Amino acid sequence: MTNQKLTVVLVHGAFAESASWSGVVERLQDRFIHVVAVANPLRSVSGDAAYLRDVIAGIDGTVVLVGHSYGGMVITDAAAGNDKVAGLVYVCAFAPDHGESAFELSNRFPGGTLGRALTAYPVTSGGNELAIRPDAFHHQFAADVPPARAALMCATQRPVTETALTAGLPTDVPAWTSIPSWFVFSDEDRTIPVALHRFMANRAGAQGVREVSGASHALSVSHPEAVTASILDAVDAVVETPA
């Protein structure tokens, strides 16, 4: 991949939006790395992955995909069999195997409290949409973020369909089985238990693992430097430095 253009594509998860990557984007741009923060539709794993594949198809050169939370489901499906994707970075994210859903994985180990923080309401397209209640958002999602910032994040959160969180990974061969991966996560994540993060990183044979002490699920907001460091590890590994 010498001299090949590279783009870092950031994919947010449920209850967040693309601006949640702002601190990471700034740090990558400071390194003159091309970066795109995608607006994840949060409608279904297969549909969201199809949209991400369209985004990737429009990018010239190699791609490193970075997913936060449910965004990990999406990048795992979208990157499967995609020759343009050279690396995967999971940021407090799900790295599912075939048939595994976000809800099923989050309940595999104790410690997750997301279910108690959610509110559900029907949508005209069918089924329910889920959001984190304002009274629970700071504690559940972003406990190490200043209250004013957490209130802003709550007001701008993108709801997700129940289908997106309960449907299993469609692809038979998840991308992490053939594409090198890096994991960065929090040891006080209340949405995805740290035991699950460790399990998924080990199962994927991660090239690198960073565990951030005392951090929340909103790692890209509270610790953008740690997230950026893991992304740079991936970039350095997949792109050779020109002589």
GROMACS .gro file of C-alpha atoms in nm:
model
  243
    1MET     CA    1   0.000   0.000   0.000
    2THR     CA    2   0.295   0.232  -0.037
    3ASN     CA    3   0.197   0.583  -0.151
    4GLN     CA    4  -0.169   0.488  -0.146
    5LYS     CA    5  -0.418   0.748  -0.026
    6LEU     CA    6  -0.588   0.658   0.301
    7THR     CA    7  -0.911   0.781   0.457
    8VAL     CA    8  -1.028   0.719   0.812
    9VAL     CA    9  -1.406   0.670   0.817
   10LEU     CA   10  -1.573   0.723   1.154
   11VAL     CA   11  -1.910   0.559   1.223
   12HIS     CA   12  -2.104   0.666   1.532
   13GLY     CA   13  -2.340   0.438   1.718
   14ALA     CA   14  -2.684   0.465   1.872
   15PHE     CA   15  -2.770   0.767   2.087
   16ALA     CA   16  -2.484   0.969   1.935
   17GLU     CA   17  -2.421   1.160   1.612
   18SER     CA   18  -2.129   1.241   1.385
   19ALA     CA   19  -2.017   1.546   1.586
   20SER     CA   20  -1.933   1.309   1.872
   21TRP     CA   21  -1.610   1.245   1.677
   22SER     CA   22  -1.507   1.615   1.671
   23GLY     CA   23  -1.210   1.576   1.906
   24VAL     CA   24  -1.083   1.278   1.708
   25VAL     CA   25  -1.136   1.453   1.374
   26GLU     CA   26  -0.934   1.754   1.491
   27ARG     CA   27  -0.644   1.535   1.601
   28LEU     CA   28  -0.640   1.335   1.278
   29GLN     CA   29  -0.656   1.649   1.068
   30ASP     CA   30  -0.363   1.786   1.267
   31ARG     CA   31  -0.174   1.483   1.131
   32PHE     CA   32  -0.295   1.563   0.776
   33ILE     CA   33  -0.500   1.243   0.767
   34HIS     CA   34  -0.813   1.255   0.554
   35VAL     CA   35  -1.116   1.174   0.768
   36VAL     CA   36  -1.491   1.141   0.714
   37ALA     CA   37  -1.748   1.119   0.997
   38VAL     CA   38  -2.047   0.933   0.855
   39ALA     CA   39  -2.409   1.001   0.954
   40ASN     CA   40  -2.512   0.648   1.048
   41PRO     CA   41  -2.886   0.601   0.972
   42LEU     CA   42  -2.943   0.372   1.276
   43ARG     CA   43  -3.232   0.192   1.105
   44SER     CA   44  -3.103  -0.166   1.061
   45VAL     CA   45  -2.769  -0.345   1.056
   46SER     CA   46  -2.806  -0.452   0.693
   47GLY     CA   47  -2.940  -0.117   0.575
   48ASP     CA   48  -2.685   0.087   0.768
   49ALA     CA   49  -2.403  -0.134   0.637
   50ALA     CA   50  -2.529  -0.094   0.280
   51TYR     CA   51  -2.522   0.284   0.324
   52LEU     CA   52  -2.168   0.267   0.464
   53ARG     CA   53  -2.058   0.053   0.169
   54ASP     CA   54  -2.189   0.328  -0.061
   55VAL     CA   55  -1.982   0.585   0.130
   56ILE     CA   56  -1.671   0.366   0.103
   57ALA     CA   57  -1.728   0.314  -0.269
   58GLY     CA   58  -1.715   0.691  -0.319
   59ILE     CA   59  -1.378   0.726  -0.146
   60ASP     CA   60  -1.056   0.711  -0.343
   61GLY     CA   61  -0.798   0.478  -0.190
   62THR     CA   62  -0.768   0.265   0.120
   63VAL     CA   63  -1.004   0.296   0.417
   64VAL     CA   64  -0.965   0.237   0.789
   65LEU     CA   65  -1.311   0.193   0.942
   66VAL     CA   66  -1.372   0.310   1.298
   67GLY     CA   67  -1.694   0.222   1.479
   68HIS     CA   68  -1.831   0.332   1.814
   69SER     CA   69  -2.082   0.115   2.002
   70TYR     CA   70  -2.350  -0.008   1.755
   71GLY     CA   71  -2.127   0.137   1.484
   72GLY     CA   72  -1.911  -0.170   1.542
   73MET     CA   73  -2.196  -0.387   1.416
   74VAL     CA   74  -2.215  -0.175   1.103
   75ILE     CA   75  -1.844  -0.171   1.019
   76THR     CA   76  -1.819  -0.546   1.080
   77ASP     CA   77  -2.085  -0.610   0.817
   78ALA     CA   78  -1.986  -0.336   0.571
   79ALA     CA   79  -1.618  -0.434   0.562
   80ALA     CA   80  -1.679  -0.805   0.502
   81GLY     CA   81  -1.531  -0.894   0.165
   82ASN     CA   82  -1.450  -0.529   0.093
   83ASP     CA   83  -1.098  -0.499  -0.049
   84LYS     CA   84  -1.085  -0.124   0.016
   85VAL     CA   85  -1.097  -0.170   0.394
   86ALA     CA   86  -0.749  -0.229   0.538
   87GLY     CA   87  -0.815  -0.195   0.909
   88LEU     CA   88  -1.090  -0.189   1.172
   89VAL     CA   89  -1.092   0.009   1.497
   90TYR     CA   90  -1.354  -0.071   1.760
   91VAL     CA   91  -1.418   0.215   2.005
   92CYS     CA   92  -1.629   0.089   2.297
   93ALA     CA   93  -1.792  -0.108   2.016
   94PHE     CA   94  -1.956  -0.436   1.936
   95ALA     CA   95  -1.749  -0.678   1.726
   96PRO     CA   96  -2.012  -0.944   1.655
   97ASP     CA   97  -1.990  -1.285   1.500
   98HIS     CA   98  -2.252  -1.411   1.255
   99GLY     CA   99  -2.602  -1.398   1.407
  100GLU     CA  100  -2.503  -1.203   1.718
  101SER     CA  101  -2.700  -0.886   1.796
  102ALA     CA  102  -2.608  -0.582   2.001
  103PHE     CA  103  -2.869  -0.663   2.266
  104GLU     CA  104  -2.766  -1.028   2.290
  105LEU     CA  105  -2.399  -0.941   2.324
  106SER     CA  106  -2.456  -0.667   2.580
  107ASN     CA  107  -2.631  -0.918   2.808
  108ARG     CA  108  -2.366  -1.190   2.773
  109PHE     CA  109  -2.166  -1.049   3.065
  110PRO     CA  110  -2.289  -0.862   3.376
  111GLY     CA  111  -2.244  -0.489   3.419
  112GLY     CA  112  -2.453  -0.330   3.144
  113THR     CA  113  -2.741  -0.105   3.255
  114LEU     CA  114  -2.858   0.042   2.924
  115GLY     CA  115  -3.196  -0.133   2.921
  116ARG     CA  116  -3.313   0.051   3.233
  117ALA     CA  117  -3.217   0.388   3.081
  118LEU     CA  118  -3.414   0.358   2.758
  119THR     CA  119  -3.748   0.492   2.647
  120ALA     CA  120  -3.934   0.340   2.353
  121TYR     CA  121  -4.203   0.477   2.123
  122PRO     CA  122  -4.365   0.349   1.803
  123VAL     CA  123  -4.275   0.492   1.461
  124THR     CA  124  -4.498   0.501   1.154
  125SER     CA  125  -4.254   0.290   0.953
  126GLY     CA  126  -4.316   0.006   1.198
  127GLY     CA  127  -4.174  -0.115   1.527
  128ASN     CA  128  -4.026   0.098   1.801
  129GLU     CA  129  -3.753   0.359   1.822
  130LEU     CA  130  -3.530   0.382   2.128
  131ALA     CA  131  -3.362   0.676   2.300
  132ILE     CA  132  -3.190   0.730   2.635
  133ARG     CA  133  -3.405   0.921   2.882
  134PRO     CA  134  -3.274   1.270   2.964
  135ASP     CA  135  -3.265   1.192   3.337
  136ALA     CA  136  -3.044   0.887   3.271
  137PHE     CA  137  -2.823   1.003   2.984
  138HIS     CA  138  -2.531   1.155   3.177
  139HIS     CA  139  -2.489   0.863   3.417
  140GLN     CA  140  -2.550   0.591   3.158
  141PHE     CA  141  -2.370   0.718   2.850
  142ALA     CA  142  -2.126   0.992   2.940
  143ALA     CA  143  -2.049   0.988   3.311
  144ASP     CA  144  -1.699   1.136   3.268
  145VAL     CA  145  -1.818   1.422   3.043
  146PRO     CA  146  -1.899   1.761   3.203
  147PRO     CA  147  -2.275   1.795   3.275
  148ALA     CA  148  -2.329   2.077   3.026
  149ARG     CA  149  -2.164   1.880   2.745
  150ALA     CA  150  -2.361   1.569   2.840
  151ALA     CA  151  -2.685   1.769   2.827
  152LEU     CA  152  -2.596   1.885   2.476
  153MET     CA  153  -2.517   1.528   2.372
  154CYS     CA  154  -2.851   1.413   2.513
  155ALA     CA  155  -3.042   1.679   2.320
  156THR     CA  156  -2.868   1.587   1.993
  157GLN     CA  157  -2.870   1.208   2.036
  158ARG     CA  158  -2.984   1.006   1.735
  159PRO     CA  159  -3.247   0.745   1.830
  160VAL     CA  160  -3.209   0.392   1.699
  161THR     CA  161  -3.470   0.138   1.595
  162GLU     CA  162  -3.526  -0.162   1.817
  163THR     CA  163  -3.470  -0.377   1.507
  164ALA     CA  164  -3.117  -0.242   1.464
  165LEU     CA  165  -3.021  -0.352   1.815
  166THR     CA  166  -3.195  -0.690   1.812
  167ALA     CA  167  -3.107  -0.819   1.463
  168GLY     CA  168  -2.807  -1.050   1.432
  169LEU     CA  169  -2.504  -0.977   1.214
  170PRO     CA  170  -2.611  -1.078   0.861
  171THR     CA  171  -2.274  -1.162   0.707
  172ASP     CA  172  -2.156  -1.520   0.742
  173VAL     CA  173  -1.792  -1.417   0.780
  174PRO     CA  174  -1.743  -1.107   0.999
  175ALA     CA  175  -1.479  -0.864   0.878
  176TRP     CA  176  -1.254  -0.902   1.182
  177THR     CA  177  -1.175  -1.261   1.081
  178SER     CA  178  -0.975  -1.137   0.780
  179ILE     CA  179  -0.901  -0.768   0.842
  180PRO     CA  180  -0.665  -0.656   1.123
  181SER     CA  181  -0.841  -0.491   1.414
  182TRP     CA  182  -0.765  -0.261   1.707
  183PHE     CA  183  -0.976  -0.211   2.017
  184VAL     CA  184  -0.998   0.083   2.258
  185PHE     CA  185  -1.252   0.077   2.538
  186SER     CA  186  -1.339   0.192   2.889
  187ASP     CA  187  -1.327  -0.011   3.207
  188GLU     CA  188  -1.634   0.172   3.345
  189ASP     CA  189  -1.851   0.145   3.033
  190ARG     CA  190  -2.210   0.108   3.157
  191THR     CA  191  -2.350   0.032   2.813
  192ILE     CA  192  -2.116  -0.247   2.698
  193PRO     CA  193  -1.957  -0.435   2.991
  194VAL     CA  194  -1.578  -0.430   2.998
  195ALA     CA  195  -1.573  -0.812   3.018
  196LEU     CA  196  -1.746  -0.819   2.681
  197HIS     CA  197  -1.496  -0.572   2.532
  198ARG     CA  198  -1.209  -0.793   2.646
  199PHE     CA  199  -1.381  -1.106   2.513
  200MET     CA  200  -1.445  -0.954   2.170
  201ALA     CA  201  -1.092  -0.814   2.139
  202ASN     CA  202  -0.944  -1.152   2.227
  203ARG     CA  203  -1.178  -1.337   1.992
  204ALA     CA  204  -1.088  -1.104   1.706
  205GLY     CA  205  -0.715  -1.150   1.765
  206ALA     CA  206  -0.677  -0.773   1.798
  207GLN     CA  207  -0.348  -0.622   1.682
  208GLY     CA  208  -0.369  -0.372   1.967
  209VAL     CA  209  -0.585  -0.313   2.274
  210ARG     CA  210  -0.616   0.004   2.484
  211GLU     CA  211  -0.818  -0.001   2.804
  212VAL     CA  212  -0.891   0.345   2.944
  213SER     CA  213  -0.931   0.352   3.321
  214GLY     CA  214  -1.231   0.532   3.468
  215ALA     CA  215  -1.381   0.631   3.134
  216SER     CA  216  -1.740   0.614   3.014
  217HIS     CA  217  -1.903   0.475   2.702
  218ALA     CA  218  -1.862   0.815   2.532
  219LEU     CA  219  -1.490   0.756   2.488
  220SER     CA  220  -1.447   0.961   2.170
  221VAL     CA  221  -1.580   1.266   2.358
  222SER     CA  222  -1.406   1.226   2.693
  223HIS     CA  223  -1.078   1.071   2.573
  224PRO     CA  224  -1.029   1.162   2.207
  225GLU     CA  225  -0.652   1.133   2.247
  226ALA     CA  226  -0.674   0.764   2.340
  227VAL     CA  227  -0.913   0.694   2.053
  228THR     CA  228  -0.689   0.882   1.810
  229ALA     CA  229  -0.384   0.687   1.930
  230SER     CA  230  -0.554   0.357   1.846
  231ILE     CA  231  -0.658   0.487   1.505
  232LEU     CA  232  -0.301   0.600   1.437
  233ASP     CA  233  -0.179   0.253   1.534
  234ALA     CA  234  -0.407   0.112   1.265
  235VAL     CA  235  -0.302   0.373   1.009
  236ASP     CA  236   0.067   0.311   1.074
  237ALA     CA  237   0.017  -0.064   1.039
  238VAL     CA  238  -0.174  -0.061   0.711
  239VAL     CA  239   0.012   0.211   0.525
  240GLU     CA  240   0.385   0.183   0.455
  241THR     CA  241   0.583   0.501   0.491
  242PRO     CA  242   0.723   0.611   0.152
  243ALA     CA  243   1.103   0.582   0.128
   0.00000   0.00000   0.00000
